[in-house]
């Protein structure tokens, strides 16, 4: 069986889009913008943004100076935002289902600029062939 559907599902264009966490244990956001960016993490109880509130659990994330360079850990006091610089083209943030508030199953990461955000839903609760995967948005 392919990894898509067994291990992960993906939403390539996920900037400022609520992603459903119902069928997974974690979502990893892969972000790119050579100029640096600020990203804000928000949770909601429904896809439409019902009950939306910032999620203040970002205490670390990973960055690369350029695609393919060594990963470097960035730590910070728990917050709802992460900031990258022009020396950090690529960043990765993983959010676990256990970080969401009770009753919240939708998660989004929004770029304040033109950063590319890709959401990778992983640790799937049910393996399916790719054509049977549920819609993430």
JSON list of C-alpha atoms in Angstrom, two decimals, residues 4-105:
[
{"chain": "A", "resi": 4, "resn": "UNK", "atom": "CA", "xyz": [-0.43, 8.29, 0.84]},
{"chain": "A", "resi": 5, "resn": "UNK", "atom": "CA", "xyz": [-3.47, 6.99, 2.66]},
{"chain": "A", "resi": 6, "resn": "UNK", "atom": "CA", "xyz": [-1.59, 4.64, 4.95]},
{"chain": "A", "resi": 7, "resn": "UNK", "atom": "CA", "xyz": [0.75, 7.09, 6.69]},
{"chain": "A", "resi": 8, "resn": "UNK", "atom": "CA", "xyz": [-0.25, 10.56, 5.51]},
{"chain": "A", "resi": 9, "resn": "UNK", "atom": "CA", "xyz": [-2.63, 12.79, 3.58]},
{"chain": "A", "resi": 10, "resn": "UNK", "atom": "CA", "xyz": [-1.66, 16.20, 2.21]},
{"chain": "A", "resi": 11, "resn": "UNK", "atom": "CA", "xyz": [-3.13, 19.58, 1.36]},
{"chain": "A", "resi": 12, "resn": "UNK", "atom": "CA", "xyz": [-0.60, 21.39, -0.82]},
{"chain": "A", "resi": 13, "resn": "UNK", "atom": "CA", "xyz": [-2.11, 24.90, -0.63]},
{"chain": "A", "resi": 14, "resn": "UNK", "atom": "CA", "xyz": [-3.08, 25.25, 3.02]},
{"chain": "A", "resi": 15, "resn": "UNK", "atom": "CA", "xyz": [-2.29, 28.89, 3.83]},
{"chain": "A", "resi": 16, "resn": "UNK", "atom": "CA", "xyz": [-5.13, 30.27, 5.98]},
{"chain": "A", "resi": 17, "resn": "UNK", "atom": "CA", "xyz": [-7.24, 27.14, 5.36]},
{"chain": "A", "resi": 18, "resn": "UNK", "atom": "CA", "xyz": [-8.79, 25.03, 8.14]},
{"chain": "A", "resi": 19, "resn": "UNK", "atom": "CA", "xyz": [-7.59, 21.42, 8.02]},
{"chain": "A", "resi": 20, "resn": "UNK", "atom": "CA", "xyz": [-9.61, 18.64, 9.65]},
{"chain": "A", "resi": 21, "resn": "UNK", "atom": "CA", "xyz": [-7.71, 16.74, 12.35]},
{"chain": "A", "resi": 22, "resn": "UNK", "atom": "CA", "xyz": [-10.48, 14.22, 12.98]},
{"chain": "A", "resi": 23, "resn": "UNK", "atom": "CA", "xyz": [-8.75, 11.37, 11.13]},
{"chain": "A", "resi": 24, "resn": "UNK", "atom": "CA", "xyz": [-5.17, 11.92, 12.30]},
{"chain": "A", "resi": 25, "resn": "UNK", "atom": "CA", "xyz": [-3.02, 12.34, 15.38]},
{"chain": "A", "resi": 26, "resn": "UNK", "atom": "CA", "xyz": [-0.90, 15.22, 14.03]},
{"chain": "A", "resi": 27, "resn": "UNK", "atom": "CA", "xyz": [-0.49, 17.76, 11.26]},
{"chain": "A", "resi": 28, "resn": "UNK", "atom": "CA", "xyz": [2.87, 19.02, 10.09]},
{"chain": "A", "resi": 29, "resn": "UNK", "atom": "CA", "xyz": [2.94, 22.35, 8.30]},
{"chain": "A", "resi": 30, "resn": "UNK", "atom": "CA", "xyz": [5.73, 22.82, 5.76]},
{"chain": "A", "resi": 31, "resn": "UNK", "atom": "CA", "xyz": [6.25, 26.51, 4.97]},
{"chain": "A", "resi": 32, "resn": "UNK", "atom": "CA", "xyz": [8.41, 28.38, 2.50]},
{"chain": "A", "resi": 33, "resn": "UNK", "atom": "CA", "xyz": [9.18, 32.05, 1.93]},
{"chain": "A", "resi": 34, "resn": "UNK", "atom": "CA", "xyz": [12.73, 33.25, 1.24]},
{"chain": "A", "resi": 35, "resn": "UNK", "atom": "CA", "xyz": [12.00, 36.71, 2.69]},
{"chain": "A", "resi": 36, "resn": "UNK", "atom": "CA", "xyz": [10.92, 35.37, 6.09]},
{"chain": "A", "resi": 37, "resn": "UNK", "atom": "CA", "xyz": [7.38, 35.46, 7.43]},
{"chain": "A", "resi": 38, "resn": "UNK", "atom": "CA", "xyz": [5.12, 35.37, 10.47]},
{"chain": "A", "resi": 39, "resn": "UNK", "atom": "CA", "xyz": [2.70, 32.44, 10.76]},
{"chain": "A", "resi": 40, "resn": "UNK", "atom": "CA", "xyz": [-0.30, 32.31, 13.13]},
{"chain": "A", "resi": 41, "resn": "UNK", "atom": "CA", "xyz": [-1.85, 29.06, 14.39]},
{"chain": "A", "resi": 42, "resn": "UNK", "atom": "CA", "xyz": [-5.63, 28.98, 14.96]},
{"chain": "A", "resi": 43, "resn": "UNK", "atom": "CA", "xyz": [-8.06, 26.25, 16.02]},
{"chain": "A", "resi": 44, "resn": "UNK", "atom": "CA", "xyz": [-11.82, 26.03, 15.41]},
{"chain": "A", "resi": 45, "resn": "UNK", "atom": "CA", "xyz": [-14.72, 23.68, 16.05]},
{"chain": "A", "resi": 46, "resn": "UNK", "atom": "CA", "xyz": [-15.87, 23.71, 12.41]},
{"chain": "A", "resi": 47, "resn": "UNK", "atom": "CA", "xyz": [-14.44, 24.30, 8.94]},
{"chain": "A", "resi": 48, "resn": "UNK", "atom": "CA", "xyz": [-16.17, 27.69, 8.73]},
{"chain": "A", "resi": 49, "resn": "UNK", "atom": "CA", "xyz": [-14.05, 28.92, 11.65]},
{"chain": "A", "resi": 50, "resn": "UNK", "atom": "CA", "xyz": [-16.72, 28.49, 14.32]},
{"chain": "A", "resi": 51, "resn": "UNK", "atom": "CA", "xyz": [-15.30, 29.30, 17.74]},
{"chain": "A", "resi": 52, "resn": "UNK", "atom": "CA", "xyz": [-11.95, 30.26, 16.21]},
{"chain": "A", "resi": 53, "resn": "UNK", "atom": "CA", "xyz": [-9.19, 31.04, 18.68]},
{"chain": "A", "resi": 54, "resn": "UNK", "atom": "CA", "xyz": [-5.44, 31.24, 18.45]},
{"chain": "A", "resi": 55, "resn": "UNK", "atom": "CA", "xyz": [-3.64, 28.14, 19.69]},
{"chain": "A", "resi": 56, "resn": "UNK", "atom": "CA", "xyz": [-0.72, 29.10, 21.93]},
{"chain": "A", "resi": 57, "resn": "UNK", "atom": "CA", "xyz": [1.25, 25.85, 21.82]},
{"chain": "A", "resi": 58, "resn": "UNK", "atom": "CA", "xyz": [4.12, 26.73, 19.46]},
{"chain": "A", "resi": 59, "resn": "UNK", "atom": "CA", "xyz": [7.23, 26.34, 21.60]},
{"chain": "A", "resi": 60, "resn": "UNK", "atom": "CA", "xyz": [9.55, 25.06, 18.90]},
{"chain": "A", "resi": 61, "resn": "UNK", "atom": "CA", "xyz": [9.79, 24.59, 15.15]},
{"chain": "A", "resi": 62, "resn": "UNK", "atom": "CA", "xyz": [12.48, 23.70, 12.61]},
{"chain": "A", "resi": 63, "resn": "UNK", "atom": "CA", "xyz": [14.07, 25.89, 9.93]},
{"chain": "A", "resi": 64, "resn": "UNK", "atom": "CA", "xyz": [16.43, 25.56, 6.97]},
{"chain": "A", "resi": 65, "resn": "UNK", "atom": "CA", "xyz": [18.54, 28.41, 5.60]},
{"chain": "A", "resi": 66, "resn": "UNK", "atom": "CA", "xyz": [17.84, 27.13, 2.08]},
{"chain": "A", "resi": 67, "resn": "UNK", "atom": "CA", "xyz": [16.00, 24.07, 0.81]},
{"chain": "A", "resi": 68, "resn": "UNK", "atom": "CA", "xyz": [18.16, 21.01, 1.49]},
{"chain": "A", "resi": 69, "resn": "UNK", "atom": "CA", "xyz": [20.33, 22.68, 4.16]},
{"chain": "A", "resi": 70, "resn": "UNK", "atom": "CA", "xyz": [20.66, 21.29, 7.69]},
{"chain": "A", "resi": 71, "resn": "UNK", "atom": "CA", "xyz": [17.60, 21.61, 9.91]},
{"chain": "A", "resi": 72, "resn": "UNK", "atom": "CA", "xyz": [18.00, 23.92, 12.91]},
{"chain": "A", "resi": 73, "resn": "UNK", "atom": "CA", "xyz": [15.65, 23.96, 15.91]},
{"chain": "A", "resi": 74, "resn": "UNK", "atom": "CA", "xyz": [14.11, 27.26, 16.99]},
{"chain": "A", "resi": 75, "resn": "UNK", "atom": "CA", "xyz": [12.70, 27.37, 20.53]},
{"chain": "A", "resi": 76, "resn": "UNK", "atom": "CA", "xyz": [10.48, 30.07, 22.00]},
{"chain": "A", "resi": 77, "resn": "UNK", "atom": "CA", "xyz": [8.04, 30.67, 24.84]},
{"chain": "A", "resi": 78, "resn": "UNK", "atom": "CA", "xyz": [4.71, 29.02, 23.93]},
{"chain": "A", "resi": 79, "resn": "UNK", "atom": "CA", "xyz": [2.86, 31.29, 21.50]},
{"chain": "A", "resi": 80, "resn": "UNK", "atom": "CA", "xyz": [0.36, 31.25, 18.65]},
{"chain": "A", "resi": 81, "resn": "UNK", "atom": "CA", "xyz": [2.89, 32.64, 16.17]},
{"chain": "A", "resi": 82, "resn": "UNK", "atom": "CA", "xyz": [6.23, 31.71, 14.75]},
{"chain": "A", "resi": 83, "resn": "UNK", "atom": "CA", "xyz": [8.49, 34.16, 12.96]},
{"chain": "A", "resi": 84, "resn": "UNK", "atom": "CA", "xyz": [11.08, 33.27, 10.34]},
{"chain": "A", "resi": 85, "resn": "UNK", "atom": "CA", "xyz": [13.74, 35.54, 8.91]},
{"chain": "A", "resi": 86, "resn": "UNK", "atom": "CA", "xyz": [15.24, 35.96, 5.45]},
{"chain": "A", "resi": 87, "resn": "UNK", "atom": "CA", "xyz": [17.93, 33.51, 6.60]},
{"chain": "A", "resi": 88, "resn": "UNK", "atom": "CA", "xyz": [15.26, 30.85, 7.26]},
{"chain": "A", "resi": 89, "resn": "UNK", "atom": "CA", "xyz": [13.62, 30.01, 3.93]},
{"chain": "A", "resi": 90, "resn": "UNK", "atom": "CA", "xyz": [11.92, 26.79, 5.03]},
{"chain": "A", "resi": 91, "resn": "UNK", "atom": "CA", "xyz": [10.19, 26.02, 8.33]},
{"chain": "A", "resi": 92, "resn": "UNK", "atom": "CA", "xyz": [8.34, 23.03, 9.72]},
{"chain": "A", "resi": 93, "resn": "UNK", "atom": "CA", "xyz": [5.84, 22.95, 12.59]},
{"chain": "A", "resi": 94, "resn": "UNK", "atom": "CA", "xyz": [4.12, 19.83, 13.93]},
{"chain": "A", "resi": 95, "resn": "UNK", "atom": "CA", "xyz": [0.90, 20.14, 15.93]},
{"chain": "A", "resi": 96, "resn": "UNK", "atom": "CA", "xyz": [-0.43, 17.10, 17.77]},
{"chain": "A", "resi": 97, "resn": "UNK", "atom": "CA", "xyz": [-4.13, 16.43, 18.27]},
{"chain": "A", "resi": 98, "resn": "UNK", "atom": "CA", "xyz": [-3.57, 16.55, 22.05]},
{"chain": "A", "resi": 99, "resn": "UNK", "atom": "CA", "xyz": [-2.63, 20.26, 21.77]},
{"chain": "A", "resi": 100, "resn": "UNK", "atom": "CA", "xyz": [-6.10, 21.28, 20.60]},
{"chain": "A", "resi": 101, "resn": "UNK", "atom": "CA", "xyz": [-8.74, 22.47, 23.06]},
{"chain": "A", "resi": 102, "resn": "UNK", "atom": "CA", "xyz": [-11.64, 20.15, 23.92]},
{"chain": "A", "resi": 103, "resn": "UNK", "atom": "CA", "xyz": [-14.16, 20.01, 21.05]},
{"chain": "A", "resi": 104, "resn": "UNK", "atom": "CA", "xyz": [-11.75, 21.56, 18.52]},
{"chain": "A", "resi": 105, "resn": "UNK", "atom": "CA", "xyz": [-10.88, 19.49, 15.41]}
]
